[in-house]
C-alpha cells in the first residue's frame, strides 16, 4: 500500500464517524439553525443613538499641591465623570425629567407606546406573530429607572477627552430622546455644581445689600428730619473731615466683618460637601500646625495691624492711599507672607493626606477649606486692627461739642452706610462678572439624533453564526458518538477486534406481517420474517447474491487450504440474523457444487426446517441424539440441489447435555465423511452454553453480528468464551450494514467474486 492509499484510508477513518452519524449532524444543525432563526425573528429591533461631549480641564490647585501631571488629573476626572454618568442617582433624575416631559405618553420605558418594526413582508408578519403580547401591568418607577440605567452605555477614548454616550430603545426617536435627556440632566447638574458655591455667596451679598440699602435710606431720612427740625444744614470743615475719616474706617471695619461672615458661610458650605470621615479629618488637621506656620501666621497678623495703623495715619493727615510707597511696600511684604503660609499649608496637606487618594474630588475641597481658613485668619487680624482704629475715632468724636454730637452721628451713619453699600454692591457686581466668566465643565460636541436602522438583532450575522455553529455542533455530536459508541457499526469495527470480515449484508426493511395472527406460533412467525430474504427468493438481486457468494468464497478457500468441513454459525445475542446467514451461505455453497448439510442445532428455537421443508419435522437431531433413529434417516433433501438439512426435531429441556453426548460426536464424524461441508446453526453464545459445546466439535467458527446492535464488549466476551474451545475463528459476517458503510467494501467483495470466476475459466 503506497502513501496515497495510506492517506486516503486515514481520511476515510477520520470521516467515518460523520458518515455513520449523518442523521445526527443534520438534525443537530437544523435544531440549532432554526432555533437561532426563531429567536432572531422574534426579537424586537433595538435602536442605538449616540451623543458625544468632552470635559473642560479643571483648575490647577490640586496639581500644584500634589505635584500631579495635568494629563493624569484630566484622565482621572474623566473617569470620575463617567462613573457619575452611569450612576443610579443620575438615572433617577433623568427618569423624573422624562416623566414630566411631553414624551411621557409615548415612551415604552414607562409602558407606553409601541416599538417600531423595521422588518417588512413575511419577516414582519412572523416577528409580529411570535413577539406580540399585551402589556397588562405598567412598570413601576424603580423598574423604569433600572431599565433606563441598563439602556445607557458610557465610554471614553484613551487618547482624547471625548466621552461618548450611547442609548438603546425599541424605536429610533426614543433612543435619541433618552440620550439627549440624559445629557441635558447631567449638564444641568454641572451648571448647578459650577454656580452653587458662587450662588450661595451671591445670595448672602444680596441679602446684605438689601439690609444696607434699607439702613442707608433710614439714616438719610433721619438726617433730613434732624436738619429740618434744628435748622442745621452742615458741620464745620474740621468736623466734617473727622467724620469722613471715622466713617471711612468704620465702613472698612464693617466691610471686613461682612467678608469674614461670607468666608464663614463658604467654609460651612464646603464642609457640608465632605462626608463625615473627611470632615473629621479636616477638623483634626486644623489643630495640627508646624512652628513655621505659627510664626508666619503671627507675622501676617502683625503686618495687617501695622498696615491698618499706617493707613489711619495717612488718612488722618489727609494724604492719598493709592500713591504711598511705604503702603505698597507693606502690601508686598504681606503678600510674601501669605505665599509662604500657602506653601507651608501645602506641606501639611501632603503629609496628612498621604493615606488618601490624592486625585479624589474631596481633596480639592479640603485645599479650598485651608485657603479659606487662611483668609479667615487674615480677616480676623484686620478686623481686630480696624476695631481699634474705629474706637480711637469714636473717642475723638465724643470730645466735640455736645450740640453737634447727634448731627455727627447721623452724618457718620449716612456716610458709613453709603460706603458700605457701594462696597457690597461692587463686590456683588464682581461676583456676577466672575460667575459669567466661568465656563461650563461639559461641552457638547454632537447631540443624539434618531438612527436610521436598528443595531439588533443582526439577522444576517445571527443566521450565519447559527448555520456554522449548528454544523459544528452536529459534527461534534457525531464525533462524540463515534468515539464513545460501543456498538459494531462497520466492518472496520469488527476488524479491530481481530475478526476477519467475510461479508457485510446491507440493511433491508422487513415485510409487514399480521402481528396478532403470526405471533400465536413463534416459529412460524420467525420463518415468515426470514423467508423473503433467502437466496431462493433473491436470485435476481445481485447485491444480496454477491454478499453471500463472497462469504461462500471465503469458506471455500478456507476449506481448500485447511481442509475444514464442519463450521459453526453463532452470534453473541439472539435476533442478530444468524439463521438467515447460515441458510444463505448453505445455499451459496450448494450452488458452488459442494454437497452441504445444514444442521439445525438450535434446539431452543429451531426454524430451518420450516424454511426449507415447509413445516416442522418430528424426526430430527434430538431423535438421533436420543438413539431413536439413525442420523441418515433424519436428513432431508431440500429444493436446492446439493443442499441437505438435518431438522432440530422435538423440543428438549436438556440441550447442553445431548449436544455434548457421544452420539453427537459420532454424528459429527460420520457427517463430515458423508458431506463436503457441514454447517451448524446454533443458539447465541452469551445467553446459553450450547454454542460453546458445539465449538469444541467443529473445525471452525463463523461469528454473526448485527450492525448498530451488537457491541464490541459482547464480541470480545464471545471470543473469550469460544477461542479456548476452538481457536479457528474463520471470520465474521455483519448484518444490517448501512449503505454508506457498505460502499467502500463492494470493491473488496467483487474482487473475491471475480477471483473465483477467473479460476473457473479454462486456461
XYZ file of C-alpha atoms in Angstrom:
763
model
C 0.000 0.000 0.000
C 1.562 3.293 -1.110
C 1.479 6.630 0.681
C -1.552 7.827 -1.324
C -3.553 4.808 -0.261
C -2.494 5.237 3.362
C -3.529 8.905 3.274
C -6.878 8.017 1.683
C -7.589 5.409 4.322
C -6.676 7.854 7.101
C -9.037 10.492 5.736
C -11.798 7.936 5.440
C -11.157 6.878 9.016
C -11.469 10.479 10.159
C -14.680 10.983 8.214
C -16.173 7.690 9.301
C -17.996 8.994 12.443
C -19.585 11.753 10.388
C -20.667 9.426 7.599
C -22.127 6.952 10.050
C -23.971 9.614 12.062
C -25.011 11.960 9.266
C -28.592 11.939 10.570
C -27.371 13.366 13.901
C -25.405 16.035 12.023
C -28.454 17.087 10.012
C -30.857 17.035 12.966
C -28.475 18.959 15.230
C -27.780 21.528 12.518
C -31.492 22.031 11.844
C -32.277 22.312 15.570
C -29.609 24.957 16.195
C -30.177 26.901 12.977
C -33.946 27.100 13.270
C -33.743 27.904 16.994
C -31.409 30.822 16.243
C -33.653 31.901 13.381
C -36.757 31.736 15.584
C -35.303 33.826 18.408
C -33.714 36.250 15.944
C -37.023 36.860 14.220
C -38.983 37.126 17.461
C -36.555 39.667 18.933
C -37.850 43.228 18.718
C -35.498 45.661 16.923
C -33.182 47.751 19.083
C -32.009 51.212 18.002
C -28.919 52.971 19.345
C -28.451 56.745 19.445
C -25.127 58.403 20.304
C -24.117 61.765 21.782
C -20.548 62.997 22.240
C -19.101 65.682 24.526
C -15.828 66.478 26.239
C -14.767 67.712 29.682
C -13.010 71.024 30.010
C -9.853 70.966 32.090
C -10.325 71.701 35.772
C -8.311 74.091 37.910
C -4.694 73.501 38.800
C -4.893 73.853 42.628
C -4.722 70.111 43.210
C -1.972 69.684 40.628
C 0.155 72.249 42.448
C -0.449 70.734 45.865
C 0.050 67.090 44.936
C 2.503 67.507 42.012
C 0.132 65.602 39.689
C 0.602 65.927 35.908
C -2.343 67.716 34.326
C -2.890 64.890 31.828
C -3.178 62.324 34.623
C -5.530 64.586 36.556
C -7.712 65.142 33.487
C -7.963 61.403 32.786
C -8.890 60.733 36.383
C -11.504 63.493 36.265
C -12.956 61.938 33.105
C -13.148 58.533 34.785
C -14.952 60.110 37.727
C -17.409 61.830 35.426
C -18.041 58.566 33.551
C -18.866 56.914 36.882
C -21.260 59.775 37.676
C -22.882 59.417 34.252
C -23.519 55.727 34.971
C -24.843 56.313 38.491
C -28.339 55.410 39.608
C -28.938 58.865 41.111
C -28.471 60.455 37.704
C -30.715 57.784 36.156
C -33.441 58.703 38.670
C -33.143 62.391 37.761
C -33.359 61.535 34.050
C -36.443 59.374 34.664
C -38.128 62.247 36.526
C -37.246 64.595 33.691
C -38.726 62.227 31.089
C -41.801 61.572 33.196
C -42.605 65.268 33.244
C -41.793 65.771 29.549
C -44.170 65.792 26.583
C -42.792 62.384 25.512
C -44.073 60.597 28.623
C -47.168 59.101 26.996
C -45.139 57.755 24.056
C -42.155 56.208 25.854
C -42.033 52.424 26.132
C -39.785 52.995 29.159
C -42.947 53.726 31.141
C -45.023 51.038 29.424
C -46.463 53.393 26.794
C -46.217 53.473 23.029
C -45.229 50.717 20.618
C -41.720 49.939 19.393
C -41.124 50.420 15.698
C -40.555 47.406 13.465
C -38.148 47.818 10.597
C -38.932 44.472 9.002
C -41.267 44.101 6.080
C -43.166 41.364 4.317
C -43.053 37.853 5.667
C -40.441 38.661 8.334
C -42.627 41.452 9.730
C -45.638 39.158 9.959
C -43.611 36.384 11.555
C -41.941 38.738 14.036
C -45.281 40.301 14.963
C -46.831 36.876 15.363
C -44.220 35.488 17.720
C -43.412 38.671 19.673
C -46.818 40.274 20.121
C -48.030 40.249 23.697
C -50.072 42.660 25.744
C -48.505 44.701 28.487
C -51.089 44.333 31.236
C -49.044 45.975 34.027
C -47.005 49.135 33.574
C -43.545 49.130 35.175
C -43.017 50.913 38.461
C -40.766 53.957 38.685
C -37.975 51.838 40.169
C -38.249 49.367 37.301
C -38.186 52.226 34.807
C -35.037 53.615 36.425
C -33.403 50.164 36.250
C -34.356 49.806 32.597
C -33.088 53.310 31.823
C -29.776 52.673 33.573
C -29.306 49.394 31.693
C -30.045 51.041 28.341
C -27.189 53.558 28.619
C -23.528 52.905 27.851
C -20.759 55.457 28.504
C -17.271 55.156 27.011
C -14.286 57.457 26.560
C -11.199 57.426 24.362
C -7.761 56.662 25.740
C -6.090 59.349 23.635
C -8.825 62.009 23.727
C -11.041 63.772 26.250
C -14.156 62.855 24.266
C -16.898 60.981 26.125
C -19.413 59.002 24.106
C -22.856 58.135 25.449
C -24.996 55.509 23.732
C -28.624 54.767 24.490
C -30.748 51.891 23.262
C -34.515 51.729 22.839
C -37.170 49.994 20.804
C -37.579 52.926 18.428
C -35.115 55.335 16.854
C -36.714 58.534 18.168
C -36.985 57.145 21.709
C -33.286 56.222 21.732
C -32.411 59.807 20.785
C -34.802 61.234 23.400
C -33.276 59.086 26.169
C -29.687 60.077 25.358
C -30.455 63.792 24.985
C -32.449 63.808 28.243
C -29.513 62.131 29.979
C -27.032 64.685 28.605
C -29.299 67.635 29.457
C -29.813 66.407 33.009
C -26.095 65.919 33.522
C -25.407 69.360 32.064
C -27.917 70.919 34.474
C -26.170 69.211 37.380
C -22.841 70.525 36.078
C -24.216 74.048 35.944
C -25.618 73.671 39.455
C -22.292 72.426 40.818
C -20.425 75.171 38.966
C -22.583 78.010 40.308
C -23.688 76.605 43.679
C -20.768 77.986 45.677
C -20.918 81.377 43.961
C -24.700 81.325 44.208
C -24.736 80.938 47.967
C -22.173 83.768 48.308
C -24.176 85.889 45.884
C -27.358 85.231 47.856
C -25.600 86.269 51.059
C -24.361 89.501 49.485
C -27.801 90.234 48.036
C -29.328 89.933 51.487
C -26.652 92.193 52.928
C -27.120 94.677 50.110
C -30.854 94.796 50.806
C -30.285 95.328 54.538
C -27.678 98.040 53.964
C -29.894 99.794 51.411
C -32.666 99.842 53.997
C -30.304 101.203 56.671
C -28.959 103.859 54.282
C -32.468 105.037 53.466
C -33.387 105.169 57.159
C -30.195 107.035 58.067
C -30.735 109.584 55.268
C -34.326 110.134 56.347
C -33.255 110.564 59.981
C -30.581 113.096 58.960
C -33.093 115.052 56.887
C -35.623 115.190 59.710
C -32.958 116.309 62.179
C -31.737 119.090 59.876
C -35.259 120.322 59.217
C -36.099 120.313 62.868
C -32.928 122.029 64.160
C -32.251 124.217 61.132
C -28.724 122.778 60.920
C -27.554 122.154 57.385
C -23.933 121.129 57.817
C -20.959 120.759 60.122
C -17.775 122.706 60.202
C -14.986 121.752 57.831
C -12.838 120.314 60.603
C -15.723 118.290 61.976
C -16.708 117.034 58.540
C -13.109 115.860 57.938
C -13.097 113.967 61.231
C -16.475 112.410 60.463
C -15.267 111.482 56.973
C -12.197 109.743 58.394
C -14.219 107.946 61.077
C -16.821 106.788 58.570
C -14.092 105.508 56.260
C -12.573 103.276 58.911
C -15.939 102.196 60.239
C -17.036 101.241 56.715
C -13.764 99.314 56.292
C -14.421 97.643 59.618
C -17.988 96.669 58.609
C -16.736 95.576 55.183
C -14.209 93.282 56.894
C -16.939 91.847 59.098
C -19.111 91.163 56.019
C -16.164 89.499 54.251
C -15.479 87.426 57.368
C -19.106 86.317 57.527
C -19.010 85.389 53.805
C -15.864 83.312 54.348
C -17.511 81.514 57.256
C -20.551 80.771 55.073
C -18.253 79.361 52.373
C -16.466 77.237 54.958
C -19.781 75.818 56.139
C -20.881 75.109 52.550
C -17.670 73.317 51.564
C -17.554 71.331 54.797
C -21.068 70.088 54.056
C -19.794 68.668 50.739
C -17.480 66.255 52.569
C -18.551 63.009 54.164
C -18.285 62.585 57.939
C -14.879 60.860 57.939
C -13.171 63.533 55.823
C -14.931 66.340 57.693
C -13.439 64.952 60.901
C -10.064 64.750 59.176
C -10.233 68.467 58.327
C -11.132 69.358 61.914
C -8.199 67.302 63.177
C -5.812 68.895 60.690
C -6.758 72.411 61.813
C -5.334 71.502 65.216
C -2.072 70.407 63.616
C 0.356 73.237 62.959
C 4.072 73.453 62.411
C 6.177 76.077 64.242
C 6.971 77.699 60.900
C 3.260 78.066 60.070
C 2.533 79.523 63.518
C 5.333 82.078 63.091
C 4.086 83.048 59.629
C 0.542 83.493 60.907
C 1.869 85.752 63.722
C 3.853 87.801 61.204
C 0.772 88.141 58.992
C -1.316 89.424 61.925
C 1.380 91.948 62.870
C 1.701 93.210 59.309
C -2.058 93.595 58.951
C -2.238 95.618 62.181
C 0.777 97.691 61.184
C -0.714 98.327 57.749
C -4.075 99.358 59.232
C -2.394 101.762 61.679
C -0.344 103.323 58.882
C -3.457 103.724 56.740
C -5.110 105.521 59.662
C -2.168 107.929 59.854
C -2.255 108.664 56.153
C -5.988 109.195 56.149
C -5.754 111.394 59.255
C -3.101 113.515 57.578
C -5.270 113.874 54.502
C -2.976 112.047 52.097
C -3.928 109.651 49.268
C -3.532 105.928 49.971
C -3.023 104.889 46.339
C 0.358 106.576 45.786
C 2.070 105.950 49.122
C 5.297 103.910 48.576
C 5.543 102.660 52.155
C 1.990 101.299 51.975
C 2.830 99.447 48.761
C 5.923 98.026 50.460
C 3.765 96.759 53.332
C 1.352 95.182 50.864
C 4.241 93.387 49.138
C 5.557 92.097 52.463
C 2.059 90.903 53.397
C 1.693 89.148 50.024
C 5.021 87.359 50.545
C 3.980 86.132 53.982
C 0.688 84.854 52.561
C 2.576 82.906 49.842
C 4.803 81.312 52.485
C 1.719 80.382 54.506
C 0.242 78.729 51.384
C 3.468 76.748 50.821
C 3.542 75.594 54.436
C -0.132 74.618 54.210
C 0.644 72.576 51.091
C 3.307 70.668 53.009
C 0.832 69.911 55.765
C -1.698 68.689 53.191
C 0.823 66.375 51.571
C 1.884 64.856 54.871
C -1.560 64.449 56.399
C -3.445 63.387 53.249
C -0.872 60.844 52.087
C -3.159 57.965 53.082
C -5.986 59.265 50.880
C -6.407 59.227 47.143
C -4.761 62.493 46.001
C -6.969 62.578 42.892
C -10.226 62.487 44.820
C -12.592 65.429 44.277
C -12.831 65.889 48.037
C -9.132 66.765 48.206
C -9.797 69.889 46.152
C -12.484 70.873 48.667
C -10.019 70.294 51.508
C -7.492 72.538 49.754
C -10.102 75.268 49.356
C -11.039 74.888 53.015
C -7.451 75.515 54.115
C -7.229 78.523 51.802
C -10.437 79.929 53.274
C -9.165 79.320 56.808
C -6.058 81.339 55.939
C -8.297 84.135 54.640
C -10.313 83.964 57.845
C -7.164 84.359 59.937
C -6.206 87.394 57.862
C -9.687 88.931 58.161
C -9.747 88.319 61.917
C -6.457 90.196 62.269
C -7.716 93.007 60.026
C -10.998 93.223 61.943
C -9.137 93.470 65.228
C -6.871 96.223 63.918
C -9.745 98.251 62.381
C -11.791 97.851 65.542
C -9.028 99.611 67.473
C -8.883 102.456 64.950
C -12.665 102.878 64.953
C -12.617 103.048 68.754
C -9.973 105.797 68.595
C -12.089 107.879 66.226
C -15.152 107.335 68.404
C -13.239 108.801 71.320
C -12.313 111.836 69.226
C -15.909 112.346 68.179
C -17.057 112.211 71.797
C -14.766 115.237 72.511
C -16.690 117.505 70.116
C -19.349 119.970 71.356
C -22.430 118.230 72.724
C -24.809 120.092 70.429
C -23.120 118.598 67.360
C -22.998 115.000 68.609
C -26.375 113.925 67.190
C -25.727 115.558 63.821
C -22.265 113.975 63.711
C -23.767 110.568 64.478
C -26.377 110.936 61.755
C -23.813 112.218 59.238
C -21.482 109.320 60.104
C -24.316 106.758 59.747
C -25.184 108.099 56.308
C -21.570 108.069 55.164
C -20.824 104.633 56.642
C -23.963 103.049 55.153
C -23.329 104.738 51.821
C -19.736 103.497 51.636
C -20.681 100.002 52.795
C -23.498 99.937 50.257
C -21.134 100.922 47.452
C -18.549 98.338 48.558
C -21.077 95.495 48.806
C -22.654 96.498 45.512
C -19.229 96.493 43.876
C -18.481 93.021 45.297
C -21.853 91.748 44.065
C -21.120 93.006 40.544
C -17.649 91.453 40.659
C -19.159 88.115 41.719
C -21.658 88.186 38.856
C -18.923 89.007 36.361
C -16.856 86.124 37.768
C -19.858 83.835 37.509
C -20.427 84.787 33.876
C -16.741 84.282 33.114
C -16.717 80.697 34.336
C -17.086 78.139 31.561
C -19.237 75.042 31.876
C -17.319 71.830 32.633
C -19.203 69.989 29.877
C -19.121 70.935 26.219
C -21.489 69.078 23.893
C -19.974 68.136 20.546
C -22.914 66.269 18.987
C -26.377 65.715 20.337
C -28.108 62.406 19.674
C -30.155 62.076 16.519
C -32.575 59.221 15.649
C -30.660 56.325 13.991
C -31.797 55.124 10.580
C -31.527 51.368 11.227
C -31.524 49.066 14.261
C -28.341 47.531 15.647
C -30.124 44.443 16.968
C -30.956 41.827 16.012
C -28.184 41.297 13.477
C -30.241 38.925 11.378
C -27.686 38.018 8.715
C -24.892 37.606 11.264
C -27.048 35.526 13.616
C -28.240 33.243 10.820
C -24.704 32.766 9.533
C -23.472 32.088 13.057
C -26.370 29.703 13.675
C -25.583 27.893 10.434
C -21.909 27.435 11.321
C -22.477 26.662 14.990
C -25.220 24.165 14.135
C -22.918 22.471 11.653
C -20.022 22.263 14.103
C -22.375 21.196 16.890
C -23.741 18.357 14.745
C -20.245 17.301 13.696
C -19.170 17.362 17.333
C -22.083 15.187 18.388
C -21.369 12.774 15.549
C -17.711 12.565 16.514
C -18.560 12.102 20.201
C -20.994 9.350 19.397
C -18.491 7.655 17.106
C -15.797 7.941 19.771
C -17.821 6.724 22.734
C -20.220 4.331 20.979
C -19.573 0.667 21.738
C -21.710 -0.946 19.046
C -20.388 -2.546 15.875
C -21.339 -0.192 13.057
C -18.959 -1.064 10.239
C -16.618 -3.833 9.051
C -13.639 -1.855 10.393
C -15.050 -2.114 13.932
C -15.058 -5.907 13.657
C -11.607 -5.986 12.081
C -10.195 -4.033 15.022
C -11.261 -6.962 17.226
C -9.061 -9.305 15.115
C -12.044 -10.851 13.353
C -11.725 -11.150 9.583
C -14.811 -9.732 7.860
C -16.186 -12.290 5.435
C -19.133 -10.214 4.252
C -21.316 -7.260 5.071
C -25.029 -7.709 4.497
C -26.875 -4.464 3.722
C -29.823 -3.413 5.854
C -33.266 -4.105 4.446
C -36.806 -3.345 5.511
C -38.832 -6.191 6.926
C -42.207 -7.059 5.352
C -45.295 -6.067 7.237
C -46.819 -9.071 8.973
C -50.075 -9.683 10.747
C -48.701 -9.466 14.269
C -51.738 -10.835 16.027
C -52.090 -13.945 13.815
C -48.418 -14.750 13.343
C -47.305 -14.383 16.965
C -49.534 -17.263 18.001
C -46.851 -19.547 16.521
C -43.443 -18.010 17.186
C -41.520 -20.423 14.943
C -43.838 -19.749 12.016
C -43.634 -16.023 12.671
C -39.790 -16.110 12.533
C -39.880 -18.212 9.388
C -42.116 -15.701 7.642
C -39.688 -12.929 8.575
C -36.650 -14.788 7.235
C -38.096 -16.443 4.129
C -38.267 -13.300 1.884
C -34.504 -12.833 2.302
C -33.362 -16.320 1.343
C -31.395 -16.589 -1.883
C -34.238 -18.771 -3.083
C -36.319 -15.597 -3.382
C -33.497 -13.234 -4.317
C -31.817 -14.915 -7.248
C -32.321 -11.754 -9.245
C -30.834 -9.469 -6.536
C -27.208 -9.109 -7.497
C -26.249 -7.202 -4.318
C -27.541 -9.833 -1.874
C -26.249 -12.704 -4.032
C -22.819 -11.088 -4.238
C -22.602 -10.708 -0.462
C -23.255 -14.371 0.245
C -21.185 -15.507 -2.714
C -18.325 -13.538 -1.155
C -18.867 -15.289 2.166
C -19.079 -18.680 0.462
C -15.894 -17.923 -1.453
C -14.117 -17.210 1.829
C -15.345 -20.519 3.203
C -14.471 -22.333 0.004
C -10.899 -21.029 0.032
C -10.522 -21.842 3.723
C -11.869 -25.349 3.081
C -9.360 -25.967 0.320
C -6.485 -24.515 2.294
C -7.118 -26.031 5.733
C -9.415 -28.948 4.914
C -12.154 -27.773 7.295
C -15.500 -29.487 6.733
C -17.673 -28.534 9.709
C -18.425 -24.908 10.588
C -20.450 -23.465 13.449
C -22.507 -20.329 12.815
C -23.291 -18.481 16.034
C -23.773 -14.929 17.349
C -23.310 -13.103 20.662
C -27.035 -12.380 21.137
C -30.395 -13.508 19.792
C -32.034 -11.888 16.737
C -28.782 -10.942 15.005
C -29.570 -12.747 11.693
C -27.671 -15.951 12.395
C -30.276 -18.356 10.926
C -30.744 -16.244 7.793
C -26.977 -16.049 7.307
C -26.256 -19.781 7.714
C -29.165 -20.675 5.408
C -27.956 -18.353 2.636
C -24.332 -19.454 2.991
C -25.505 -23.087 2.740
C -27.439 -22.273 -0.446
C -24.413 -20.447 -1.921
C -22.079 -23.352 -1.102
C -24.506 -25.878 -2.632
C -24.684 -23.694 -5.735
C -20.889 -23.974 -5.962
C -21.245 -27.732 -6.208
C -20.314 -28.515 -2.621
C -22.511 -31.183 -1.058
C -23.685 -29.336 2.010
C -25.511 -30.477 5.145
C -27.293 -27.802 7.127
C -27.804 -28.909 10.744
C -30.348 -27.054 12.839
C -28.628 -27.435 16.200
C -30.560 -24.548 17.743
C -32.699 -26.874 19.827
C -34.269 -23.958 21.748
C -35.687 -22.109 18.736
C -35.410 -24.158 15.515
C -36.617 -22.556 12.299
C -34.631 -24.057 9.372
C -36.967 -26.994 8.731
C -39.882 -24.579 8.381
C -37.869 -22.502 5.884
C -36.703 -25.392 3.668
C -39.248 -28.132 4.281
C -42.409 -26.092 4.763
C -43.050 -27.283 8.328
C -41.532 -28.785 11.433
C -40.454 -32.426 11.287
C -40.892 -34.770 14.214
C -37.748 -36.720 13.374
C -34.569 -34.733 13.669
C -31.337 -34.148 15.578
C -32.890 -34.695 19.019
C -34.187 -38.094 17.914
C -30.760 -39.066 16.557
C -29.020 -37.969 19.738
C -31.637 -39.804 21.755
C -30.789 -43.043 19.949
C -34.238 -43.432 18.446
C -33.229 -43.335 14.755
C -30.148 -43.362 12.547
C -28.853 -39.972 11.540
C -29.119 -40.727 7.848
C -32.863 -41.286 8.158
C -33.308 -37.828 9.682
C -31.540 -35.978 6.862
C -33.872 -34.360 4.310
C -33.153 -33.142 0.806
C -34.170 -29.535 0.009
C -35.249 -27.835 -3.203
C -31.667 -26.558 -3.644
C -29.541 -29.074 -5.497
C -26.729 -30.359 -3.283
C -28.213 -28.920 -0.060
C -29.496 -31.243 2.682
C -30.915 -30.363 6.073
C -30.956 -32.060 9.451
C -34.018 -30.680 11.319
C -33.778 -29.997 15.025
C -36.509 -32.435 15.942
C -38.593 -32.344 19.083
C -38.052 -29.632 21.713
C -35.934 -30.739 24.702
C -35.002 -29.180 28.030
C -31.504 -30.680 28.359
C -29.978 -29.311 25.151
C -26.392 -28.878 26.517
C -26.283 -32.488 27.740
C -27.397 -34.098 24.486
C -25.244 -31.772 22.342
C -22.196 -32.851 24.335
C -23.023 -36.537 24.193
C -21.011 -39.275 22.468
C -23.766 -39.702 19.884
C -23.295 -36.059 18.873
C -19.571 -36.574 18.327
C -20.342 -39.770 16.403
C -22.859 -37.935 14.218
C -20.347 -35.144 13.564
C -17.660 -37.601 12.492
C -19.949 -39.512 10.136
C -21.474 -36.348 8.628
C -18.007 -34.961 7.802
C -17.242 -38.137 5.906
C -20.551 -38.126 4.022
C -20.769 -34.424 3.089
C -18.326 -31.947 1.634
C -19.369 -29.271 4.188
C -21.442 -29.425 7.362
C -22.894 -26.122 8.679
C -24.312 -25.900 12.205
C -26.884 -23.288 13.226
C -26.576 -22.865 16.998
C -28.051 -20.683 19.741
C -26.206 -17.413 20.649
C -23.035 -17.614 22.725
C -23.748 -15.315 25.666
C -27.202 -16.423 26.871
C -26.657 -20.227 26.826
C -23.792 -22.769 26.702
C -24.954 -24.670 23.597
C -22.633 -22.830 21.196
C -19.563 -23.459 23.369
C -20.272 -27.236 23.392
C -20.617 -27.270 19.616
C -17.495 -25.118 19.222
C -15.379 -27.896 20.686
C -16.591 -30.305 17.947
C -16.446 -28.299 14.709
C -13.441 -27.376 12.574
C -14.132 -23.641 12.520
C -16.463 -20.897 13.702
C -18.203 -18.044 11.917
C -19.442 -15.211 14.177
C -22.559 -13.346 13.019
C -23.152 -9.822 14.400
C -25.810 -7.157 13.872
C -24.665 -3.640 12.955
C -25.690 -0.931 15.443
C -26.890 -3.637 17.869
C -24.009 -5.933 18.784
C -21.429 -4.204 20.961
C -17.683 -4.566 20.932
C -17.830 -5.768 24.512
C -20.207 -8.568 23.555
C -17.979 -9.641 20.657
C -14.927 -9.645 22.934
C -16.765 -11.707 25.520
C -17.916 -14.185 22.862
C -14.378 -14.578 21.545
C -13.078 -15.097 25.083
C -15.570 -17.959 25.516
C -15.071 -19.572 22.075
C -11.329 -19.232 21.420
C -10.154 -21.579 24.223
C -12.509 -24.265 22.864
C -11.740 -23.682 19.187
C -9.124 -21.106 18.169
C -10.042 -21.340 14.487
C -12.330 -18.314 14.117
C -12.784 -18.204 10.360
C -14.303 -14.743 10.380
C -17.423 -12.715 10.924
C -20.440 -11.649 8.922
C -22.126 -8.319 9.670
C -25.867 -7.974 9.129
C -27.778 -4.720 8.746
C -24.985 -2.528 7.373
C -25.976 0.918 6.194
C -25.355 1.705 2.560
C -22.511 4.188 3.190
C -20.694 1.652 5.407
C -21.029 -0.982 2.741
C -19.954 1.109 -0.248
C -16.221 1.076 0.385
C -16.263 -2.698 0.726
C -18.111 -3.519 -2.500
C -14.921 -3.415 -4.493
C -13.410 -5.760 -1.932
C -16.338 -8.189 -2.278
C -16.261 -8.044 -6.059
C -12.573 -8.862 -6.047
C -13.375 -12.134 -4.298
C -16.228 -12.830 -6.700
C -14.136 -12.081 -9.773
C -11.214 -14.162 -8.490
C -13.445 -17.207 -8.114
C -14.930 -16.692 -11.589
C -11.490 -16.353 -13.113
C -10.478 -19.688 -11.606
C -13.479 -21.367 -13.217
C -12.422 -20.262 -16.735
C -10.181 -22.649 -18.671
C -6.630 -21.593 -19.117
